[in-house]
Each structure stands twice: as C-alpha cells, then as structure tokens.
Amino acid sequence: MKVTEYFLATRQRRDRAAIQEAWIRRVMEMPEEEERQADDRIRRWARVEEADGKVLRVVLLEDGETVHNAFFDRGYKP
C-alpha cells in the first residue's frame, strides 16, 4: 500500500493507531461512497463492522492508489 509521509505521521495518533490496514484496503477497493475533492484527492467511505460499525473515510491522492489519510468519520451522512 502506497502512503504519504502525512499518513505515516497521523498513524502515530492514538485515535488512528487502531485502524487496520486491511480495513483501509477494503474501503479503497469497495467504497460505499466516493467523492472527488477540489484538489483532485479522492474520498472514499465504508462502514467497518469489526469497528462497531464505524464509518472509515480514506483520502487518496489523485492517483487513486496513495493513501493520504484514514480516520473514522463521525460526521458522515450517506
């Protein structure tokens, strides 16, 4: 999985450390929703049942392969 330096830095945060790489890959491959940001980064969301049904947001660079950010999105509304 390709990642940015920013992603590696944010993975050190306590609230992000529990997010498993397998969950990120699942959201990348099978998102429930996708949106392109104004800067061409791509947001993808999917519910993670193993994490008590929380919704994981994964932000990818414009190449669609490099993970820039991943976090549980408490404000997500489908």
Tab-separated table of C-alpha atoms in Angstrom, residues 19-72:
chain	number	residue	atom	x	y	z
A	19	ILE	CA	-7.282	1.441	12.179
A	20	GLN	CA	-6.149	-1.730	10.451
A	21	GLU	CA	-4.513	-1.719	7.036
A	22	ALA	CA	-6.991	-4.391	5.879
A	23	TRP	CA	-9.875	-2.005	6.619
A	24	ILE	CA	-8.195	0.761	4.616
A	25	ARG	CA	-7.688	-1.579	1.673
A	26	ARG	CA	-11.320	-2.683	1.865
A	27	VAL	CA	-12.542	0.918	1.738
A	28	MET	CA	-10.192	1.592	-1.184
A	29	GLU	CA	-11.482	-1.402	-3.126
A	30	MET	CA	-15.157	-1.451	-2.136
A	31	PRO	CA	-16.293	2.023	-1.044
A	32	GLU	CA	-19.898	2.695	-0.233
A	33	GLU	CA	-19.424	6.246	-1.458
A	34	GLU	CA	-16.760	8.178	-3.338
A	35	GLU	CA	-16.244	11.890	-3.838
A	36	ARG	CA	-13.526	13.904	-5.599
A	37	GLN	CA	-12.244	16.941	-3.719
A	38	ALA	CA	-11.458	20.295	-5.381
A	39	ASP	CA	-7.731	19.430	-5.155
A	40	ASP	CA	-8.402	16.115	-7.016
A	41	ARG	CA	-7.869	13.977	-3.949
A	42	ILE	CA	-10.427	11.201	-3.612
A	43	ARG	CA	-12.532	10.494	-0.529
A	44	ARG	CA	-13.960	7.020	-0.027
A	45	TRP	CA	-16.185	5.827	2.788
A	46	ALA	CA	-17.346	2.454	4.014
A	47	ARG	CA	-18.701	1.033	7.237
A	48	VAL	CA	-16.357	-1.286	9.192
A	49	GLU	CA	-18.405	-3.817	11.106
A	50	GLU	CA	-15.331	-5.027	13.042
A	51	ALA	CA	-15.000	-1.491	14.452
A	52	ASP	CA	-18.515	-1.419	15.915
A	53	GLY	CA	-19.937	-0.297	12.568
A	54	LYS	CA	-17.986	2.956	12.441
A	55	VAL	CA	-17.556	4.620	9.054
A	56	LEU	CA	-13.977	4.812	7.832
A	57	ARG	CA	-13.014	7.652	5.491
A	58	VAL	CA	-9.928	7.100	3.344
A	59	VAL	CA	-8.434	10.040	1.451
A	60	LEU	CA	-6.344	9.115	-1.589
A	61	LEU	CA	-4.115	11.244	-3.753
A	62	GLU	CA	-5.283	11.907	-7.295
A	63	ASP	CA	-3.603	8.674	-8.492
A	64	GLY	CA	-6.274	6.710	-6.598
A	65	GLU	CA	-3.606	4.456	-5.034
A	66	THR	CA	-1.682	6.520	-2.476
A	67	VAL	CA	-3.310	6.827	0.952
A	68	HIS	CA	-3.052	10.325	2.387
A	69	ASN	CA	-5.377	9.981	5.377
A	70	ALA	CA	-7.690	7.482	7.053
A	71	PHE	CA	-9.935	8.076	10.027
A	72	PHE	CA	-13.315	7.202	11.463
